[in-house]
């Protein structure tokens, strides 16, 4: 184990790494990564910017030509990455484009061994859209740990935000793979520490590799 392996993960260190149109274009599938998904306009880019304390990062993902790509960001620890998945539901995309999007995305989600968990960003005022439910069901079915960021909480009074969270929790009470349900706001930074801690825990998990001597090192 090198000193770089022991370095605490700093989200401020995130840097754009590469964009991938499909699984074959992704960086090598080793180490750990966490992917962010969300319906367009849910607040995914803002959440990534807030988590990494870098207003430019997710803007990279929004440059023309990159919105439909999988965008990878490296972190200060080797082989640790954040992944910005293409937003779903942009304007009126054709059915073919939706099918294409779904194919590439499900390919990534199914095949990527270094993927430790999915962060689903949803607008707390419009939670559990069809897209969100599809992603929740997908995680459940494929046993992928799920974190939900119910963002834009600053847009509601605290009592209303609490109620909304309780509603989401009630609807998802049977989801075994929902590991974190966090009230979040990129504007007020609500939930930021909790979110970063959960991400760190996931990223600290090494990809299961029977050859690796580092396995269970954290026990
Ligand atoms: P994306 O399409 O999911 O990446 O969404 P964006 O991050 O671009 O956000 C969509 C809109 O919601 C933008 O106008 C943001 O400024 C706004 N927004 C995002 N997060 C928050 C938040 O936590 N609070 C408030 N008040 N506005 C937010």
mmCIF file of C-alpha atoms and ligand atoms in Angstrom:
data_model
loop_
_atom_site.group_PDB
_atom_site.id
_atom_site.type_symbol
_atom_site.label_atom_id
_atom_site.label_comp_id
_atom_site.label_asym_id
_atom_site.label_seq_id
_atom_site.Cartn_x
_atom_site.Cartn_y
_atom_site.Cartn_z
ATOM 1 C CA UNK A 1 0.000 0.000 0.000
ATOM 2 C CA UNK A 2 1.346 3.418 -0.918
ATOM 3 C CA UNK A 3 0.964 6.736 0.880
ATOM 4 C CA UNK A 4 -1.485 7.768 -1.845
ATOM 5 C CA UNK A 5 -3.806 4.926 -0.807
ATOM 6 C CA UNK A 6 -4.005 6.282 2.727
ATOM 7 C CA UNK A 7 -4.676 9.887 1.848
ATOM 8 C CA UNK A 8 -8.099 11.007 3.024
ATOM 9 C CA UNK A 9 -10.371 11.684 0.107
ATOM 10 C CA UNK A 10 -10.812 15.370 -0.551
ATOM 11 C CA UNK A 11 -13.756 16.203 -2.767
ATOM 12 C CA UNK A 12 -12.237 19.611 -3.454
ATOM 13 C CA UNK A 13 -9.571 17.787 -5.432
ATOM 14 C CA UNK A 14 -12.013 16.585 -8.111
ATOM 15 C CA UNK A 15 -10.814 17.205 -11.656
ATOM 16 C CA UNK A 16 -12.387 16.421 -14.994
ATOM 17 C CA UNK A 17 -10.909 13.183 -16.277
ATOM 18 C CA UNK A 18 -12.682 12.017 -19.407
ATOM 19 C CA UNK A 19 -16.055 11.738 -21.139
ATOM 20 C CA UNK A 20 -17.331 8.435 -22.436
ATOM 21 C CA UNK A 21 -20.117 7.744 -24.895
ATOM 22 C CA UNK A 22 -20.226 4.098 -24.005
ATOM 23 C CA UNK A 23 -18.743 1.536 -21.697
ATOM 24 C CA UNK A 24 -15.710 0.831 -23.870
ATOM 25 C CA UNK A 25 -14.663 4.507 -23.631
ATOM 26 C CA UNK A 26 -14.718 4.591 -19.833
ATOM 27 C CA UNK A 27 -11.468 4.731 -17.830
ATOM 28 C CA UNK A 28 -10.072 1.403 -16.546
ATOM 29 C CA UNK A 29 -12.556 -0.358 -14.299
ATOM 30 C CA UNK A 30 -10.484 -0.477 -11.117
ATOM 31 C CA UNK A 31 -10.681 1.173 -7.714
ATOM 32 C CA UNK A 32 -14.011 2.737 -6.735
ATOM 33 C CA UNK A 33 -16.428 5.201 -8.193
ATOM 34 C CA UNK A 34 -19.820 6.642 -7.355
ATOM 35 C CA UNK A 35 -22.218 7.774 -10.064
ATOM 36 C CA UNK A 36 -24.753 10.616 -9.980
ATOM 37 C CA UNK A 37 -28.037 10.336 -11.826
ATOM 38 C CA UNK A 38 -31.036 12.596 -11.996
ATOM 39 C CA UNK A 39 -33.769 13.932 -14.137
ATOM 40 C CA UNK A 40 -32.679 17.056 -15.992
ATOM 41 C CA UNK A 41 -33.060 20.177 -13.881
ATOM 42 C CA UNK A 42 -33.298 18.163 -10.655
ATOM 43 C CA UNK A 43 -30.139 19.895 -9.418
ATOM 44 C CA UNK A 44 -27.507 17.235 -10.166
ATOM 45 C CA UNK A 45 -24.846 19.593 -11.537
ATOM 46 C CA UNK A 46 -25.324 21.987 -8.638
ATOM 47 C CA UNK A 47 -25.016 19.100 -6.176
ATOM 48 C CA UNK A 48 -21.758 17.922 -7.767
ATOM 49 C CA UNK A 49 -20.420 21.478 -7.747
ATOM 50 C CA UNK A 50 -21.329 21.842 -4.081
ATOM 51 C CA UNK A 51 -19.867 18.499 -3.040
ATOM 52 C CA UNK A 52 -16.592 19.236 -4.853
ATOM 53 C CA UNK A 53 -16.640 22.937 -3.964
ATOM 54 C CA UNK A 54 -15.910 23.600 -7.611
ATOM 55 C CA UNK A 55 -18.362 25.645 -9.619
ATOM 56 C CA UNK A 56 -16.714 24.695 -12.878
ATOM 57 C CA UNK A 57 -16.772 20.933 -12.637
ATOM 58 C CA UNK A 58 -20.270 19.953 -13.583
ATOM 59 C CA UNK A 59 -20.355 22.811 -16.056
ATOM 60 C CA UNK A 60 -17.884 20.686 -17.975
ATOM 61 C CA UNK A 61 -20.576 18.030 -18.217
ATOM 62 C CA UNK A 62 -23.000 20.601 -19.535
ATOM 63 C CA UNK A 63 -20.895 21.850 -22.426
ATOM 64 C CA UNK A 64 -22.536 21.102 -25.759
ATOM 65 C CA UNK A 65 -21.724 17.599 -26.862
ATOM 66 C CA UNK A 66 -21.086 16.332 -23.353
ATOM 67 C CA UNK A 67 -24.612 16.340 -21.972
ATOM 68 C CA UNK A 68 -25.291 12.884 -23.291
ATOM 69 C CA UNK A 69 -21.956 11.469 -22.207
ATOM 70 C CA UNK A 70 -20.782 9.818 -19.018
ATOM 71 C CA UNK A 71 -18.355 12.285 -17.433
ATOM 72 C CA UNK A 72 -15.648 11.100 -15.058
ATOM 73 C CA UNK A 73 -13.919 13.169 -12.376
ATOM 74 C CA UNK A 74 -10.779 12.007 -10.624
ATOM 75 C CA UNK A 75 -10.104 12.550 -6.926
ATOM 76 C CA UNK A 76 -6.871 12.993 -4.975
ATOM 77 C CA UNK A 77 -6.806 9.306 -4.049
ATOM 78 C CA UNK A 78 -5.744 7.070 -6.908
ATOM 79 C CA UNK A 79 -8.486 5.148 -8.674
ATOM 80 C CA UNK A 80 -11.274 7.031 -6.928
ATOM 81 C CA UNK A 81 -13.790 8.755 -9.162
ATOM 82 C CA UNK A 82 -17.077 10.616 -9.246
ATOM 83 C CA UNK A 83 -19.184 9.981 -12.312
ATOM 84 C CA UNK A 84 -21.780 12.329 -13.765
ATOM 85 C CA UNK A 85 -24.337 10.337 -15.732
ATOM 86 C CA UNK A 86 -26.282 12.099 -18.460
ATOM 87 C CA UNK A 87 -29.416 13.845 -17.207
ATOM 88 C CA UNK A 88 -32.638 12.236 -18.205
ATOM 89 C CA UNK A 89 -35.600 13.898 -19.849
ATOM 90 C CA UNK A 90 -34.098 16.780 -21.763
ATOM 91 C CA UNK A 91 -36.761 18.641 -23.727
ATOM 92 C CA UNK A 92 -38.437 16.391 -26.235
ATOM 93 C CA UNK A 93 -35.911 13.795 -27.167
ATOM 94 C CA UNK A 94 -37.102 11.145 -29.547
ATOM 95 C CA UNK A 95 -37.917 7.634 -28.440
ATOM 96 C CA UNK A 96 -34.854 6.388 -30.304
ATOM 97 C CA UNK A 97 -32.625 8.732 -28.330
ATOM 98 C CA UNK A 98 -34.226 7.619 -25.092
ATOM 99 C CA UNK A 99 -33.674 3.996 -26.012
ATOM 100 C CA UNK A 100 -30.085 4.752 -26.897
ATOM 101 C CA UNK A 101 -29.552 6.592 -23.613
ATOM 102 C CA UNK A 102 -31.090 3.737 -21.680
ATOM 103 C CA UNK A 103 -28.958 1.180 -23.458
ATOM 104 C CA UNK A 104 -25.653 2.939 -22.742
ATOM 105 C CA UNK A 105 -26.617 3.775 -19.212
ATOM 106 C CA UNK A 106 -27.815 0.319 -18.293
ATOM 107 C CA UNK A 107 -24.704 -1.103 -19.868
ATOM 108 C CA UNK A 108 -22.564 1.103 -17.638
ATOM 109 C CA UNK A 109 -24.625 0.388 -14.525
ATOM 110 C CA UNK A 110 -24.671 -3.344 -15.115
ATOM 111 C CA UNK A 111 -21.087 -3.903 -16.134
ATOM 112 C CA UNK A 112 -19.026 -1.441 -14.124
ATOM 113 C CA UNK A 113 -17.330 -3.362 -11.332
ATOM 114 C CA UNK A 114 -15.799 -0.324 -9.641
ATOM 115 C CA UNK A 115 -19.252 1.249 -9.198
ATOM 116 C CA UNK A 116 -19.915 1.289 -5.453
ATOM 117 C CA UNK A 117 -23.173 3.139 -5.405
ATOM 118 C CA UNK A 118 -25.587 5.445 -7.151
ATOM 119 C CA UNK A 119 -26.561 8.918 -6.002
ATOM 120 C CA UNK A 120 -30.016 9.817 -7.261
ATOM 121 C CA UNK A 121 -30.631 13.555 -7.187
ATOM 122 C CA UNK A 122 -34.277 14.595 -7.056
ATOM 123 C CA UNK A 123 -36.020 17.904 -6.528
ATOM 124 C CA UNK A 124 -37.567 17.692 -3.051
ATOM 125 C CA UNK A 125 -40.646 19.473 -4.421
ATOM 126 C CA UNK A 126 -41.149 16.904 -7.196
ATOM 127 C CA UNK A 127 -39.789 13.643 -5.768
ATOM 128 C CA UNK A 128 -40.076 10.161 -7.189
ATOM 129 C CA UNK A 129 -40.764 10.911 -10.821
ATOM 130 C CA UNK A 130 -41.128 7.941 -13.153
ATOM 131 C CA UNK A 131 -37.424 8.213 -13.890
ATOM 132 C CA UNK A 132 -36.551 8.224 -10.178
ATOM 133 C CA UNK A 133 -38.713 5.179 -9.540
ATOM 134 C CA UNK A 134 -37.085 3.389 -12.417
ATOM 135 C CA UNK A 135 -33.645 4.074 -10.933
ATOM 136 C CA UNK A 136 -34.729 3.046 -7.424
ATOM 137 C CA UNK A 137 -36.183 -0.215 -8.767
ATOM 138 C CA UNK A 138 -33.074 -0.762 -10.810
ATOM 139 C CA UNK A 139 -30.804 -0.429 -7.761
ATOM 140 C CA UNK A 140 -33.034 -2.763 -5.792
ATOM 141 C CA UNK A 141 -33.073 -5.344 -8.517
ATOM 142 C CA UNK A 142 -29.326 -5.184 -9.110
ATOM 143 C CA UNK A 143 -28.338 -4.812 -5.452
ATOM 144 C CA UNK A 144 -26.569 -1.530 -5.954
ATOM 145 C CA UNK A 145 -26.395 0.757 -2.886
ATOM 146 C CA UNK A 146 -28.483 3.875 -3.421
ATOM 147 C CA UNK A 147 -28.244 7.353 -1.932
ATOM 148 C CA UNK A 148 -31.036 9.819 -2.546
ATOM 149 C CA UNK A 149 -30.325 13.530 -2.360
ATOM 150 C CA UNK A 150 -33.625 15.364 -2.055
ATOM 151 C CA UNK A 151 -32.252 18.695 -3.150
ATOM 152 C CA UNK A 152 -33.450 22.319 -3.311
ATOM 153 C CA UNK A 153 -34.642 21.885 0.297
ATOM 154 C CA UNK A 154 -34.032 25.625 0.757
ATOM 155 C CA UNK A 155 -37.030 26.205 -1.504
ATOM 156 C CA UNK A 156 -39.343 24.814 1.185
ATOM 157 C CA UNK A 157 -39.991 25.822 4.772
ATOM 158 C CA UNK A 158 -38.225 23.411 7.122
ATOM 159 C CA UNK A 159 -41.482 21.783 8.230
ATOM 160 C CA UNK A 160 -42.542 21.211 4.636
ATOM 161 C CA UNK A 161 -39.137 19.802 3.755
ATOM 162 C CA UNK A 162 -39.372 17.412 6.721
ATOM 163 C CA UNK A 163 -42.817 16.307 5.595
ATOM 164 C CA UNK A 164 -41.549 15.723 2.080
ATOM 165 C CA UNK A 165 -38.699 13.596 3.446
ATOM 166 C CA UNK A 166 -41.119 11.551 5.515
ATOM 167 C CA UNK A 167 -43.272 11.010 2.449
ATOM 168 C CA UNK A 168 -40.299 9.762 0.425
ATOM 169 C CA UNK A 169 -39.130 7.525 3.269
ATOM 170 C CA UNK A 170 -42.613 6.044 3.608
ATOM 171 C CA UNK A 171 -42.850 5.283 -0.086
ATOM 172 C CA UNK A 172 -39.433 3.650 -0.123
ATOM 173 C CA UNK A 173 -39.580 1.852 3.208
ATOM 174 C CA UNK A 174 -39.218 -1.568 1.598
ATOM 175 C CA UNK A 175 -36.172 -0.688 -0.471
ATOM 176 C CA UNK A 176 -33.309 -2.635 1.066
ATOM 177 C CA UNK A 177 -30.693 -0.946 -1.095
ATOM 178 C CA UNK A 178 -31.620 2.597 -0.193
ATOM 179 C CA UNK A 179 -28.724 3.287 2.181
ATOM 180 C CA UNK A 180 -28.955 7.066 2.571
ATOM 181 C CA UNK A 181 -31.875 9.446 2.192
ATOM 182 C CA UNK A 182 -30.551 12.961 2.656
ATOM 183 C CA UNK A 183 -32.285 16.318 2.705
ATOM 184 C CA UNK A 184 -29.975 18.469 0.609
ATOM 185 C CA UNK A 185 -29.511 21.975 -0.690
ATOM 186 C CA UNK A 186 -26.737 23.263 -2.891
ATOM 187 C CA UNK A 187 -27.697 26.782 -1.902
ATOM 188 C CA UNK A 188 -27.723 26.420 1.881
ATOM 189 C CA UNK A 189 -25.386 23.375 2.044
ATOM 190 C CA UNK A 190 -27.951 21.400 4.030
ATOM 191 C CA UNK A 191 -26.928 17.744 4.105
ATOM 192 C CA UNK A 192 -23.492 18.376 2.613
ATOM 193 C CA UNK A 193 -21.447 16.857 5.448
ATOM 194 C CA UNK A 194 -23.670 13.790 5.649
ATOM 195 C CA UNK A 195 -23.472 13.339 1.899
ATOM 196 C CA UNK A 196 -19.676 13.681 1.784
ATOM 197 C CA UNK A 197 -19.291 11.207 4.641
ATOM 198 C CA UNK A 198 -21.479 8.635 2.898
ATOM 199 C CA UNK A 199 -19.580 9.115 -0.371
ATOM 200 C CA UNK A 200 -16.277 8.703 1.444
ATOM 201 C CA UNK A 201 -17.462 5.438 2.987
ATOM 202 C CA UNK A 202 -18.457 4.126 -0.431
ATOM 203 C CA UNK A 203 -15.262 5.268 -2.108
ATOM 204 C CA UNK A 204 -13.177 3.689 0.630
ATOM 205 C CA UNK A 205 -14.586 0.357 -0.457
ATOM 206 C CA UNK A 206 -12.175 -1.410 -2.750
ATOM 207 C CA UNK A 207 -13.495 -3.272 -5.775
ATOM 208 C CA UNK A 208 -13.757 -6.917 -4.820
ATOM 209 C CA UNK A 209 -10.702 -8.545 -6.249
ATOM 210 C CA UNK A 210 -9.860 -12.053 -5.056
ATOM 211 C CA UNK A 211 -6.215 -11.427 -5.894
ATOM 212 C CA UNK A 212 -6.004 -8.331 -3.741
ATOM 213 C CA UNK A 213 -4.088 -8.528 -0.473
ATOM 214 C CA UNK A 214 -5.712 -5.295 0.586
ATOM 215 C CA UNK A 215 -9.091 -6.941 0.891
ATOM 216 C CA UNK A 216 -10.699 -6.555 4.319
ATOM 217 C CA UNK A 217 -7.847 -4.274 5.288
ATOM 218 C CA UNK A 218 -10.313 -1.989 7.035
ATOM 219 C CA UNK A 219 -11.631 -4.696 9.370
HETATM 220 P P1 LIG B 1 -29.304 19.492 -13.465
HETATM 221 O O1 LIG B 1 -29.937 19.658 -14.816
HETATM 222 O O2 LIG B 1 -29.917 18.364 -12.705
HETATM 223 O O3 LIG B 1 -27.822 19.412 -13.507
HETATM 224 O O4 LIG B 1 -29.720 20.798 -12.623
HETATM 225 P P2 LIG B 1 -28.886 22.100 -12.210
HETATM 226 O O5 LIG B 1 -27.893 21.803 -11.161
HETATM 227 O O6 LIG B 1 -28.401 22.785 -13.434
HETATM 228 O O7 LIG B 1 -30.040 22.967 -11.517
HETATM 229 C C1 LIG B 1 -31.220 23.321 -12.198
HETATM 230 C C2 LIG B 1 -31.710 24.647 -11.628
HETATM 231 O O8 LIG B 1 -32.016 24.507 -10.252
HETATM 232 C C3 LIG B 1 -30.675 25.770 -11.718
HETATM 233 O O9 LIG B 1 -31.332 26.981 -11.982
HETATM 234 C C4 LIG B 1 -30.060 25.786 -10.316
HETATM 235 O O10 LIG B 1 -29.555 27.042 -9.960
HETATM 236 C C5 LIG B 1 -31.242 25.404 -9.444
HETATM 237 N N1 LIG B 1 -30.818 24.698 -8.234
HETATM 238 C C6 LIG B 1 -30.083 23.563 -8.174
HETATM 239 N N2 LIG B 1 -29.897 23.169 -6.890
HETATM 240 C C7 LIG B 1 -30.507 24.086 -6.122
HETATM 241 C C8 LIG B 1 -30.666 24.232 -4.691
HETATM 242 O O11 LIG B 1 -30.204 23.444 -3.859
HETATM 243 N N3 LIG B 1 -31.400 25.318 -4.269
HETATM 244 C C9 LIG B 1 -31.947 26.217 -5.144
HETATM 245 N N4 LIG B 1 -32.640 27.232 -4.616
HETATM 246 N N5 LIG B 1 -31.810 26.105 -6.487
HETATM 247 C C10 LIG B 1 -31.108 25.055 -6.963
#
